[in-house]
PDB file of C-alpha atoms in Angstrom:
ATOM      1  CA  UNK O  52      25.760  18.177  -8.749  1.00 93.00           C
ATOM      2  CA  UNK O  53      22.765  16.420 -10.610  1.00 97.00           C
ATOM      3  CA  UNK O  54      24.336  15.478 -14.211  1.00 97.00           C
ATOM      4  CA  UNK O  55      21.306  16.252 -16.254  1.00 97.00           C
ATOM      5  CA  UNK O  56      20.459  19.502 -14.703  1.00 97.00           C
ATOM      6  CA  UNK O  57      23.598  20.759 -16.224  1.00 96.00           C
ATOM      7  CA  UNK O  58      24.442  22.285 -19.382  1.00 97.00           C
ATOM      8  CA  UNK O  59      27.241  20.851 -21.010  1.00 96.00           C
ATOM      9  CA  UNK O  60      29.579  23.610 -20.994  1.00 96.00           C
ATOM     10  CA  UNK O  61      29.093  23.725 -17.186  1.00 95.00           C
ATOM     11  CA  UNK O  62      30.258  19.941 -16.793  1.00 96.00           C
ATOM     12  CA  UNK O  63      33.738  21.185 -17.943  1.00 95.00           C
ATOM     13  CA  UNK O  64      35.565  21.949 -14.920  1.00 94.00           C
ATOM     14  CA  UNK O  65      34.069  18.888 -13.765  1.00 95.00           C
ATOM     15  CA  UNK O  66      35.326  16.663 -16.021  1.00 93.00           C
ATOM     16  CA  UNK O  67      38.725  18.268 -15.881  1.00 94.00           C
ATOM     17  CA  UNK O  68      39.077  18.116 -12.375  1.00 93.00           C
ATOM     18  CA  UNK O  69      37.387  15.077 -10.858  1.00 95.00           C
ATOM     19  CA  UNK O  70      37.084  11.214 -12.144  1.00 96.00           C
ATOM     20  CA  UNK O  71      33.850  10.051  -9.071  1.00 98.00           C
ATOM     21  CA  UNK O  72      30.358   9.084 -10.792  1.00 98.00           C
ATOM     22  CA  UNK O  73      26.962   7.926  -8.230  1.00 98.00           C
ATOM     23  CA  UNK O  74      24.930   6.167 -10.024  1.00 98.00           C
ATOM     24  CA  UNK O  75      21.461   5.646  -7.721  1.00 98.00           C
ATOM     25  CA  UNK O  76      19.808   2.046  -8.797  1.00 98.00           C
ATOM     26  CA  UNK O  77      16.279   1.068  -7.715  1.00 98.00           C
ATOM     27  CA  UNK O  78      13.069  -0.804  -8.708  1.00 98.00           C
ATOM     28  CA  UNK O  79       9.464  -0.267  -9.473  1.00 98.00           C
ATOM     29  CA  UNK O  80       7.810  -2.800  -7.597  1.00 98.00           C
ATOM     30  CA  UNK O  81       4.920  -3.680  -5.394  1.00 97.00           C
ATOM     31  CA  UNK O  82       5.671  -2.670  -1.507  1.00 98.00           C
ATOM     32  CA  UNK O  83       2.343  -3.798  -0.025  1.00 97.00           C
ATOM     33  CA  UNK O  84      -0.709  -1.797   0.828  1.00 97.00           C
ATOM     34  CA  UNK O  85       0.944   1.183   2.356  1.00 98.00           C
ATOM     35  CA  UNK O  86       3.616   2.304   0.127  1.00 98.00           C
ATOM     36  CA  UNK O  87       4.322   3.506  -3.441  1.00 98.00           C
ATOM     37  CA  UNK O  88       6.041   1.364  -6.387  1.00 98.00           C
ATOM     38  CA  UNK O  89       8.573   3.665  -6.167  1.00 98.00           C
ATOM     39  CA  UNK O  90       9.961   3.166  -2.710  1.00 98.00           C
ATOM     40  CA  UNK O  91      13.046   1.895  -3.485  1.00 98.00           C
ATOM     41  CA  UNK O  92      14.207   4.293  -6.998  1.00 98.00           C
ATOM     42  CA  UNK O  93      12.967   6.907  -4.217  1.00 98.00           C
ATOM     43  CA  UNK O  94      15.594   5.800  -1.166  1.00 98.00           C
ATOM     44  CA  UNK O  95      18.150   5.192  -3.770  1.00 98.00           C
ATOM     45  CA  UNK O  96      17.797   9.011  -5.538  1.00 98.00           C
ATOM     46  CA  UNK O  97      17.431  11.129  -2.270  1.00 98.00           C
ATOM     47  CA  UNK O  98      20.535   9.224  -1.001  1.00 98.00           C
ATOM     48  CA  UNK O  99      22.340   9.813  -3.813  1.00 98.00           C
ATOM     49  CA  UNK O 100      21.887  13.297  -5.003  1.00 98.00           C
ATOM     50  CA  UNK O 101      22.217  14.442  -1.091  1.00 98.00           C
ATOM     51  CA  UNK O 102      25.380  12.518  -0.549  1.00 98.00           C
ATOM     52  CA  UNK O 103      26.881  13.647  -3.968  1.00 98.00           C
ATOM     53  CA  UNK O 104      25.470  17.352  -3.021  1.00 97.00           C
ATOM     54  CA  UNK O 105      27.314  17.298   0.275  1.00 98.00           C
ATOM     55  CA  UNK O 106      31.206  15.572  -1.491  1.00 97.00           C
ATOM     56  CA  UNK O 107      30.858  17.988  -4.427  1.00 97.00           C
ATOM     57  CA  UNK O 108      30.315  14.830  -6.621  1.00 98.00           C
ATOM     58  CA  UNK O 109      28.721  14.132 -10.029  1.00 97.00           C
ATOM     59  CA  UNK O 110      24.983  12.244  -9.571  1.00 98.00           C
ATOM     60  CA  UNK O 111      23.530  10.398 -12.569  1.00 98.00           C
ATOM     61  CA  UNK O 112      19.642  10.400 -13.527  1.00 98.00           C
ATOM     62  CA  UNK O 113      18.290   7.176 -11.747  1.00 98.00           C
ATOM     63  CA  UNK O 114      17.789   3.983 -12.919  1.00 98.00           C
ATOM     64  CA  UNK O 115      14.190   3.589 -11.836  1.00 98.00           C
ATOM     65  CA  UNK O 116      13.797  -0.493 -12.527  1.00 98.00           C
ATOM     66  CA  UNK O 117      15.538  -3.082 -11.523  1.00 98.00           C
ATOM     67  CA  UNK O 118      15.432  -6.754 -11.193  1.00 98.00           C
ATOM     68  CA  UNK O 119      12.145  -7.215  -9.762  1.00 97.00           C
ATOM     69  CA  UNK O 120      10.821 -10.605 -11.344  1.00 96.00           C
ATOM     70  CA  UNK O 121      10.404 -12.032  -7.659  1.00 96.00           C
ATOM     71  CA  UNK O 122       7.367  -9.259  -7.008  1.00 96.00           C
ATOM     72  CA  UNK O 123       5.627  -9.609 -10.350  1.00 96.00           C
ATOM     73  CA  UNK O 124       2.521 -11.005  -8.859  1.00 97.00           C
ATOM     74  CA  UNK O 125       1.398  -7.825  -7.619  1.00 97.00           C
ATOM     75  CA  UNK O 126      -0.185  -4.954  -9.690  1.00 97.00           C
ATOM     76  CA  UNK O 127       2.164  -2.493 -11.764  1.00 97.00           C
ATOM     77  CA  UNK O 128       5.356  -3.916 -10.733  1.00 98.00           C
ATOM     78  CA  UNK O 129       8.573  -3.787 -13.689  1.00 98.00           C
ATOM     79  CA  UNK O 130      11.258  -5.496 -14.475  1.00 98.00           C
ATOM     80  CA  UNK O 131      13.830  -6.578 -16.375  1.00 97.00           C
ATOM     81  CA  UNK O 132      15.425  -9.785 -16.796  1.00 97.00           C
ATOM     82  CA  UNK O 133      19.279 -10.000 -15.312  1.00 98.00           C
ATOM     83  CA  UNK O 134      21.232 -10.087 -18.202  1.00 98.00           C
ATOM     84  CA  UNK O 135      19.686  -7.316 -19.416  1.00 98.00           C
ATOM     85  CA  UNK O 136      19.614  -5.641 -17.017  1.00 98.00           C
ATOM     86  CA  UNK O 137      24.112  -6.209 -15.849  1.00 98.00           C
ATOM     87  CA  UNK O 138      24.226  -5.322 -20.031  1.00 98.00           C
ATOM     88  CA  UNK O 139      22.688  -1.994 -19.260  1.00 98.00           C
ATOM     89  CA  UNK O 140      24.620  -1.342 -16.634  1.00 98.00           C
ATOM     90  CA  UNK O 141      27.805  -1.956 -17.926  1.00 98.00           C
ATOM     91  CA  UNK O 142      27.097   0.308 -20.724  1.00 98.00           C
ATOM     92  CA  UNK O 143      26.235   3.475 -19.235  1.00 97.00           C
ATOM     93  CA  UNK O 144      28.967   2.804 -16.811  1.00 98.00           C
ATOM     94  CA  UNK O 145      31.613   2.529 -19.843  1.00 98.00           C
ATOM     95  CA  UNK O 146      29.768   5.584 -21.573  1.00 97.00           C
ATOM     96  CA  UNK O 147      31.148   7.791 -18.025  1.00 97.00           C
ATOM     97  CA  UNK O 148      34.694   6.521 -18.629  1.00 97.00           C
ATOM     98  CA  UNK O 149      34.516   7.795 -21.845  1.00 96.00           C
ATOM     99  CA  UNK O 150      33.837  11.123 -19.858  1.00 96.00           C
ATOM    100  CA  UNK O 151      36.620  10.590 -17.381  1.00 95.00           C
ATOM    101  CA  UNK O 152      34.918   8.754 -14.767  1.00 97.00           C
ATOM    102  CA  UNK O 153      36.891   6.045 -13.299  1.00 97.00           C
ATOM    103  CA  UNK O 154      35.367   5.405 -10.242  1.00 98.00           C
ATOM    104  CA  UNK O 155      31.694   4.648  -9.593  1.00 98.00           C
ATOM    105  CA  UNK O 156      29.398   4.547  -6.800  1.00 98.00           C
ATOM    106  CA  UNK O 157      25.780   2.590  -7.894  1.00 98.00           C
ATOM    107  CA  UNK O 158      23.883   3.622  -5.038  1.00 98.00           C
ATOM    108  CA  UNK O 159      21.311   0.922  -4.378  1.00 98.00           C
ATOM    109  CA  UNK O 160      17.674   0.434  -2.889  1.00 98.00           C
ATOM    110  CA  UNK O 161      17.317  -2.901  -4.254  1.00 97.00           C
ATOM    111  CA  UNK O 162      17.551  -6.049  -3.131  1.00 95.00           C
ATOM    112  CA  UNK O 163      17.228  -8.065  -6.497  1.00 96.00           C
ATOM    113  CA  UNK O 164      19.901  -5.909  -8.165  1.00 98.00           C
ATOM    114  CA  UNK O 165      22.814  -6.569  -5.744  1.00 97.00           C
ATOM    115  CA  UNK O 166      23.873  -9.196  -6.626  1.00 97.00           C
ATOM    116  CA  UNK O 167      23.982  -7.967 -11.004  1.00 98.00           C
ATOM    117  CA  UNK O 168      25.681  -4.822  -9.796  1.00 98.00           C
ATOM    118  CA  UNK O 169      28.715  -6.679  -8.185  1.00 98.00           C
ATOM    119  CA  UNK O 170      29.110  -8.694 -11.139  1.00 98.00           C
ATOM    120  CA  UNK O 171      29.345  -5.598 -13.352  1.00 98.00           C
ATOM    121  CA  UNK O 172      32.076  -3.586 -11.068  1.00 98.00           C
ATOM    122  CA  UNK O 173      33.775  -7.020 -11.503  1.00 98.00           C
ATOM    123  CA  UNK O 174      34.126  -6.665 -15.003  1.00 97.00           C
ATOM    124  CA  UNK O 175      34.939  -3.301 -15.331  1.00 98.00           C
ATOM    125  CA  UNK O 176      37.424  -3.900 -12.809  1.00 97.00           C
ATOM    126  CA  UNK O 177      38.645  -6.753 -15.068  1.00 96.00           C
ATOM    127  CA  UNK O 178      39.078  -4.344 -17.947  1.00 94.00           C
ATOM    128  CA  UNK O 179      40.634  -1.801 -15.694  1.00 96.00           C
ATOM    129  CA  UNK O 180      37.846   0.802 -17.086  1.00 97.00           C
ATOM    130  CA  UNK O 181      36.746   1.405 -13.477  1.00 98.00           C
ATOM    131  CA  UNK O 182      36.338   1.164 -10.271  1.00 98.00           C
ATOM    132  CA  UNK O 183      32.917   0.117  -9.688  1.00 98.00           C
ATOM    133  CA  UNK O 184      31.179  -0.755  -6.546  1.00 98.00           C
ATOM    134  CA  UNK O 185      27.449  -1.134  -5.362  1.00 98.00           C
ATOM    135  CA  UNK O 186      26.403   0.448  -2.177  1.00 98.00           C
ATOM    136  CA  UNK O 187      23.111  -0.861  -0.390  1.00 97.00           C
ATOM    137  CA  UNK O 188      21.401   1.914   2.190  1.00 96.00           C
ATOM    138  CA  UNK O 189      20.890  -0.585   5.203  1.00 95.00           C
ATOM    139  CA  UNK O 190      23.675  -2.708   5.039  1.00 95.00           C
ATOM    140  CA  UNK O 191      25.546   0.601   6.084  1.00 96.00           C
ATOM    141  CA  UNK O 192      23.841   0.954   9.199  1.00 97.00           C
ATOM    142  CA  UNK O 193      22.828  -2.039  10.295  1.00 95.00           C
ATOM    143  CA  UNK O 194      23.275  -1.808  13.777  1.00 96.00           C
ATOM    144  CA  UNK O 195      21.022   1.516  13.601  1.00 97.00           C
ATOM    145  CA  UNK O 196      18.761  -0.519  12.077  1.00 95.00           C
ATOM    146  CA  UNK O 197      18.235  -3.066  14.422  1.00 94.00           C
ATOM    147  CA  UNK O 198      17.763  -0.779  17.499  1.00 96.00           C
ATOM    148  CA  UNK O 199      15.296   1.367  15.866  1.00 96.00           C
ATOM    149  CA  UNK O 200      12.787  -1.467  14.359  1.00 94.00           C
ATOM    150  CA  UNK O 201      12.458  -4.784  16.355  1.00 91.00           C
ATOM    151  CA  UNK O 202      10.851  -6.062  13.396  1.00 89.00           C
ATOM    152  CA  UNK O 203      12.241  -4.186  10.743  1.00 85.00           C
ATOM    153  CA  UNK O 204      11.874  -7.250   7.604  1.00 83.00           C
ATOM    154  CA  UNK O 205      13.898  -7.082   4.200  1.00 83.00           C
ATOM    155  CA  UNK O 206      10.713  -5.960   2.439  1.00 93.00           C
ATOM    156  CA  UNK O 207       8.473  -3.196   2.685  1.00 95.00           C
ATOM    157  CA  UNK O 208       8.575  -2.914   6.439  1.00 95.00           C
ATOM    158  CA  UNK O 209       9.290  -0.546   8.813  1.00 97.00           C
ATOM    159  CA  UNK O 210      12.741   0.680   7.587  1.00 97.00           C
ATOM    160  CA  UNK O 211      11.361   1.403   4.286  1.00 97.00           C
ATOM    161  CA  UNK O 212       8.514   3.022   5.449  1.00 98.00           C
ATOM    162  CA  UNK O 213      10.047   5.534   7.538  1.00 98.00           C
ATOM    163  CA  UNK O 214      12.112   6.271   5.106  1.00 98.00           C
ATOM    164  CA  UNK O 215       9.385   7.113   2.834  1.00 98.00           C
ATOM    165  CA  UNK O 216       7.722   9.238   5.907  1.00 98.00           C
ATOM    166  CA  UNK O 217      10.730  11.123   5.621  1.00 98.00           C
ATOM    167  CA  UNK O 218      11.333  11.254   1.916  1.00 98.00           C
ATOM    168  CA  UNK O 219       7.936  11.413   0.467  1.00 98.00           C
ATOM    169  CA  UNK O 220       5.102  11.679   3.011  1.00 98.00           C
ATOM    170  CA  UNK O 221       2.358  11.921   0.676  1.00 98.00           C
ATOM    171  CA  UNK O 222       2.936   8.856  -0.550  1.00 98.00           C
ATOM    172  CA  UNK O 223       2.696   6.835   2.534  1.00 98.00           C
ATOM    173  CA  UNK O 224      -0.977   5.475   3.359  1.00 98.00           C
ATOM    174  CA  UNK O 225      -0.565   5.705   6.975  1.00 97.00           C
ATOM    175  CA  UNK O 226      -3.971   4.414   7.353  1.00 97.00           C
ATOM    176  CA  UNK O 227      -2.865   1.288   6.808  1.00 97.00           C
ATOM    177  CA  UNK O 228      -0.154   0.566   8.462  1.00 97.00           C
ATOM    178  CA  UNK O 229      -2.091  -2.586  10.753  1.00 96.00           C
ATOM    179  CA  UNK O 230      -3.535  -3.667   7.470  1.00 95.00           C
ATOM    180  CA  UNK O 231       0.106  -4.225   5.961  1.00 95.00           C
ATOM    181  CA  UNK O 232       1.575  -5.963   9.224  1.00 95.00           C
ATOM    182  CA  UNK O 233      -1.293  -8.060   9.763  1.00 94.00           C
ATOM    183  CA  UNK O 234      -1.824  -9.007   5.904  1.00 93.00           C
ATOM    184  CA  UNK O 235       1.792  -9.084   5.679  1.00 92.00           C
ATOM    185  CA  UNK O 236       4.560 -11.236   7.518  1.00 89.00           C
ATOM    186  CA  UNK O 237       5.811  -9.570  10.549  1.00 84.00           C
ATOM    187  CA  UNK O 238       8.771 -12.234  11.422  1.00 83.00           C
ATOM    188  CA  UNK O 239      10.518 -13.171   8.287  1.00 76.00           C
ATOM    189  CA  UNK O 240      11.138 -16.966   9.609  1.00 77.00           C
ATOM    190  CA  UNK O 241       7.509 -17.260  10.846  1.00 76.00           C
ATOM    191  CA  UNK O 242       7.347 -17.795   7.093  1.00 76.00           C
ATOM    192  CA  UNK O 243       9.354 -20.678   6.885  1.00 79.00           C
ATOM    193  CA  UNK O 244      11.597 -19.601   4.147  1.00 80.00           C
ATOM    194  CA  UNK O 245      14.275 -22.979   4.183  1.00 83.00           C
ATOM    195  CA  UNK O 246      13.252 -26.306   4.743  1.00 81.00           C
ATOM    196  CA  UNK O 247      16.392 -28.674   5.092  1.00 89.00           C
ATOM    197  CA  UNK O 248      18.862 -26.567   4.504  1.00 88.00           C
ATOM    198  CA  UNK O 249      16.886 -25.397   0.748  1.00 89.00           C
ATOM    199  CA  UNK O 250      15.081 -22.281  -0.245  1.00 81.00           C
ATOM    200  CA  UNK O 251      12.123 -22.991  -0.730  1.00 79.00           C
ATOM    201  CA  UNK O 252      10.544 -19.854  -2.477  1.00 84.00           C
ATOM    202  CA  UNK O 253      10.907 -17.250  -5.757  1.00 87.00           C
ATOM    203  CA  UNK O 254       8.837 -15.214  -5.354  1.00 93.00           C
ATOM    204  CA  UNK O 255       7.753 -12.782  -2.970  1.00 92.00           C
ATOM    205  CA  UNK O 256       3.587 -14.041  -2.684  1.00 93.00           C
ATOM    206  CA  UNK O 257       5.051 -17.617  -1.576  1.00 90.00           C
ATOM    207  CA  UNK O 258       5.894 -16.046   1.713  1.00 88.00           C
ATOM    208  CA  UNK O 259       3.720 -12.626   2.319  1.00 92.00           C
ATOM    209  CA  UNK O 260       0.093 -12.627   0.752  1.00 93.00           C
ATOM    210  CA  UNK O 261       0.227  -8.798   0.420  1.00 95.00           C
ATOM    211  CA  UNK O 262       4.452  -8.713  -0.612  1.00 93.00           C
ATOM    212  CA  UNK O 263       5.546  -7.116   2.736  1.00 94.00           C
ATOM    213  CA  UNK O 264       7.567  -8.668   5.889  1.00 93.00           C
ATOM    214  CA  UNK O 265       8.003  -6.698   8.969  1.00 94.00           C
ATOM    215  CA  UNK O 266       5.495  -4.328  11.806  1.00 95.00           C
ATOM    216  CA  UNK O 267       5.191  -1.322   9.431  1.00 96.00           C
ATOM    217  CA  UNK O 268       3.134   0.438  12.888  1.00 96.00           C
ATOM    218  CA  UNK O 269       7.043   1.121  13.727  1.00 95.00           C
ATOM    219  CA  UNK O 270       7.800   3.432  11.027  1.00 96.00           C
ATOM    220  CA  UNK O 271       7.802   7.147  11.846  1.00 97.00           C
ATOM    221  CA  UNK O 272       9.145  10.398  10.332  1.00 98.00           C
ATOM    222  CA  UNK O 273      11.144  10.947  12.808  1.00 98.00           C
ATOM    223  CA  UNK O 274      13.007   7.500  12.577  1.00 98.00           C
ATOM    224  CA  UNK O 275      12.920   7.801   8.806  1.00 98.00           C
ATOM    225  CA  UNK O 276      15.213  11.187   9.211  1.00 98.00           C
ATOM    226  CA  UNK O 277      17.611   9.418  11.580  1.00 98.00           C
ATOM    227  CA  UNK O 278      18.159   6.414   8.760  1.00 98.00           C
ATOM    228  CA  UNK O 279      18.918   8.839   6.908  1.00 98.00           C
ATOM    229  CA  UNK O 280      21.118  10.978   7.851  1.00 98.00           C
ATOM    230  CA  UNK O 281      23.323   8.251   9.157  1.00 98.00           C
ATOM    231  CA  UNK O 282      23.133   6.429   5.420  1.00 98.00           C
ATOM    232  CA  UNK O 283      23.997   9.791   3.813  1.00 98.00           C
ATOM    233  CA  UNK O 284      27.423  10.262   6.164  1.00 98.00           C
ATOM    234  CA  UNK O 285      28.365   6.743   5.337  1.00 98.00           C
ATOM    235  CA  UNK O 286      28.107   7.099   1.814  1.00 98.00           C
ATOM    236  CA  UNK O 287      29.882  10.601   1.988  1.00 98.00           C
ATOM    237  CA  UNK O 288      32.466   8.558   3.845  1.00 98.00           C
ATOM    238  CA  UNK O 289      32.609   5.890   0.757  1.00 98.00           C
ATOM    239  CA  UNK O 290      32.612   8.662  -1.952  1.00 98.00           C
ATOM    240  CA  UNK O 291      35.853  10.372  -0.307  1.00 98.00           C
ATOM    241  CA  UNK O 292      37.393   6.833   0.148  1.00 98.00           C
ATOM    242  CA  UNK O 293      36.625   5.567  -3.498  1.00 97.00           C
ATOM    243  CA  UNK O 294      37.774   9.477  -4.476  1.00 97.00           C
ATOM    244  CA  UNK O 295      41.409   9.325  -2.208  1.00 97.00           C
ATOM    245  CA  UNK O 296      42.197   6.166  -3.533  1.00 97.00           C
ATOM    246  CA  UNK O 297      44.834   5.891  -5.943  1.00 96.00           C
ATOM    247  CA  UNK O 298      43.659   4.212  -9.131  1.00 96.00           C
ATOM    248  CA  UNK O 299      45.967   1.470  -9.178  1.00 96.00           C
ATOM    249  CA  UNK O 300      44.921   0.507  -5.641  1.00 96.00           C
ATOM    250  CA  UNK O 301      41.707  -0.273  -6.562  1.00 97.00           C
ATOM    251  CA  UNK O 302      42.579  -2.299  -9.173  1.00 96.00           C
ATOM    252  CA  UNK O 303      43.246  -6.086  -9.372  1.00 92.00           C
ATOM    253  CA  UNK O 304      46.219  -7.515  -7.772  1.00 91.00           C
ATOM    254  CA  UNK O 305      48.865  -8.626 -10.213  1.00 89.00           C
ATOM    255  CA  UNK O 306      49.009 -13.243 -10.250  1.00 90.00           C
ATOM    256  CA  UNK O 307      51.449 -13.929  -8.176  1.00 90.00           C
ATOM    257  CA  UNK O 308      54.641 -14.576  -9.392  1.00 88.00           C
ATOM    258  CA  UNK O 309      56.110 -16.597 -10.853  1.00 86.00           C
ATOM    259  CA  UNK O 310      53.978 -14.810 -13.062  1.00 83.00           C
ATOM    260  CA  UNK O 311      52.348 -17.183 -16.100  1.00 86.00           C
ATOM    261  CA  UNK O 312      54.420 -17.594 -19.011  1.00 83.00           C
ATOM    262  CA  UNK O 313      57.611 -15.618 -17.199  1.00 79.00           C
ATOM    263  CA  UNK O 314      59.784 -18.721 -17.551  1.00 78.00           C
ATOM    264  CA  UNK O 315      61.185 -18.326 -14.498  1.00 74.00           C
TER     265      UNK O 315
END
């Protein structure tokens, strides 16, 4: 169910009966020659809103930028700064418990907001306001992954792009797909991304001259659908775990005892 299709009346029973929220988080950002800004609020959405379709769960509006400073070299690309961005967060996430919702799924496409999205299920665990915990498409499947793209980069490469194939198709310039691997960074190392043990980049153009990493000429619509589908039944999975949980089990273990203060 997609929350702001809905009239309120008709969120009701809802709101009665179950306490599960998916929040999908992504960016609008630069993903090279070949793909739109929105590639990753995209990924996040259509996992989302099918995964919450197919566990009869509640699916927010999306949150279409994200932490994206690392990619603002490139044309059109958004962001906000972190604080700001965990602040936001936090506060539409406490504005669903005030609804009911106690347990939260922020469905991510976003590298740069991982990270921001922990820390804020942290603190609403703290408070015992929710249980809130950020899901990121690939890192679900990562084996699936790996097999399907031999070069599959963290950025704008082939995983994305199939994904798009499948999503979005229009938006994909398949046309130039060499032009993005050869412009691009095919092998993430090749870049040499740590010198001595040290990071030695910020942003995205230090490594890849047109922001991607990875042979995008490996994408294809047929790949995209597989990633898919096998993203969407782990996330169903995580819904109906998150959902079957009792509340208190999700919550923070108590200090151990003695317990501060107890005199004992």
């Amino acid at each position: 169910m997609y929350l702001a299709d809905q009239a309120w009346p008709d969120l009701g029973d809802y709101v009665a009966e179950e306490s599960v929220a998916v929040v999908p988080l992504g960016s609008t950002e630069q993903h090279g020659p070949h793909l739109p800004l929105a590639t990753d609020h995209l990924i996040a959405e259509g996992l989302a809103r099918e995964a919450a379709d197919r566990a009869g769960f509640l699916c927010t509006p999306t949150v279409n930028v994200g932490v994206s400073p690392h990619h603002k070299q490139f044309h059109g690309t958004m962001w906000v700064d972190p604080p700001e961005f965990r602040d936001y967060v936090e506060s539409f996430s406490r504005n669903l418990t005030y609804h009911g919702v106690d347990r939260i799924v922020y469905v991510n496409a976003h590298g740069g907001n991982m990270q921001h999205l922990r820390e804020v299920g942290r603190r609403l665990r703290e408070d015992r306001a929710a249980f809130a915990v950020e899901w990121m498409w690939d890192e679900s499947i990562p084996d699936l992954v790996d097999d399907l793209f031999e070069r599959n980069g963290p950025h704008g490469g082939p995983k994305e792009t199939a994904m798009i194939m499948h999503l979005a198709p229009e938006l994909v310039h398949e046309d130039r797909l060499e032009e993005a691997r050869d412009g691009g960074v095919p092998v993430f190392e090749d870049a040499d991304p740590y010198r001595y043990g040290a990071r030695n980049f910020y942003d995205a153009i230090d490594n890849t001259e047109n922001g991607v990493l990875g042979d995008q000429t490996d994408a294809t619509p047929e790949k995209g659908e597989q990633i898919f589908e096998a993203a969407t039944e782990q996330l169903v999975r995580l819904l109906e775990f998150v959902d079957e949980s009792r509340f208190e089990d999700l919550m923070a273990k108590p200090h151990v005892d003695p317990q501060p203060g107890s005199r004992r």
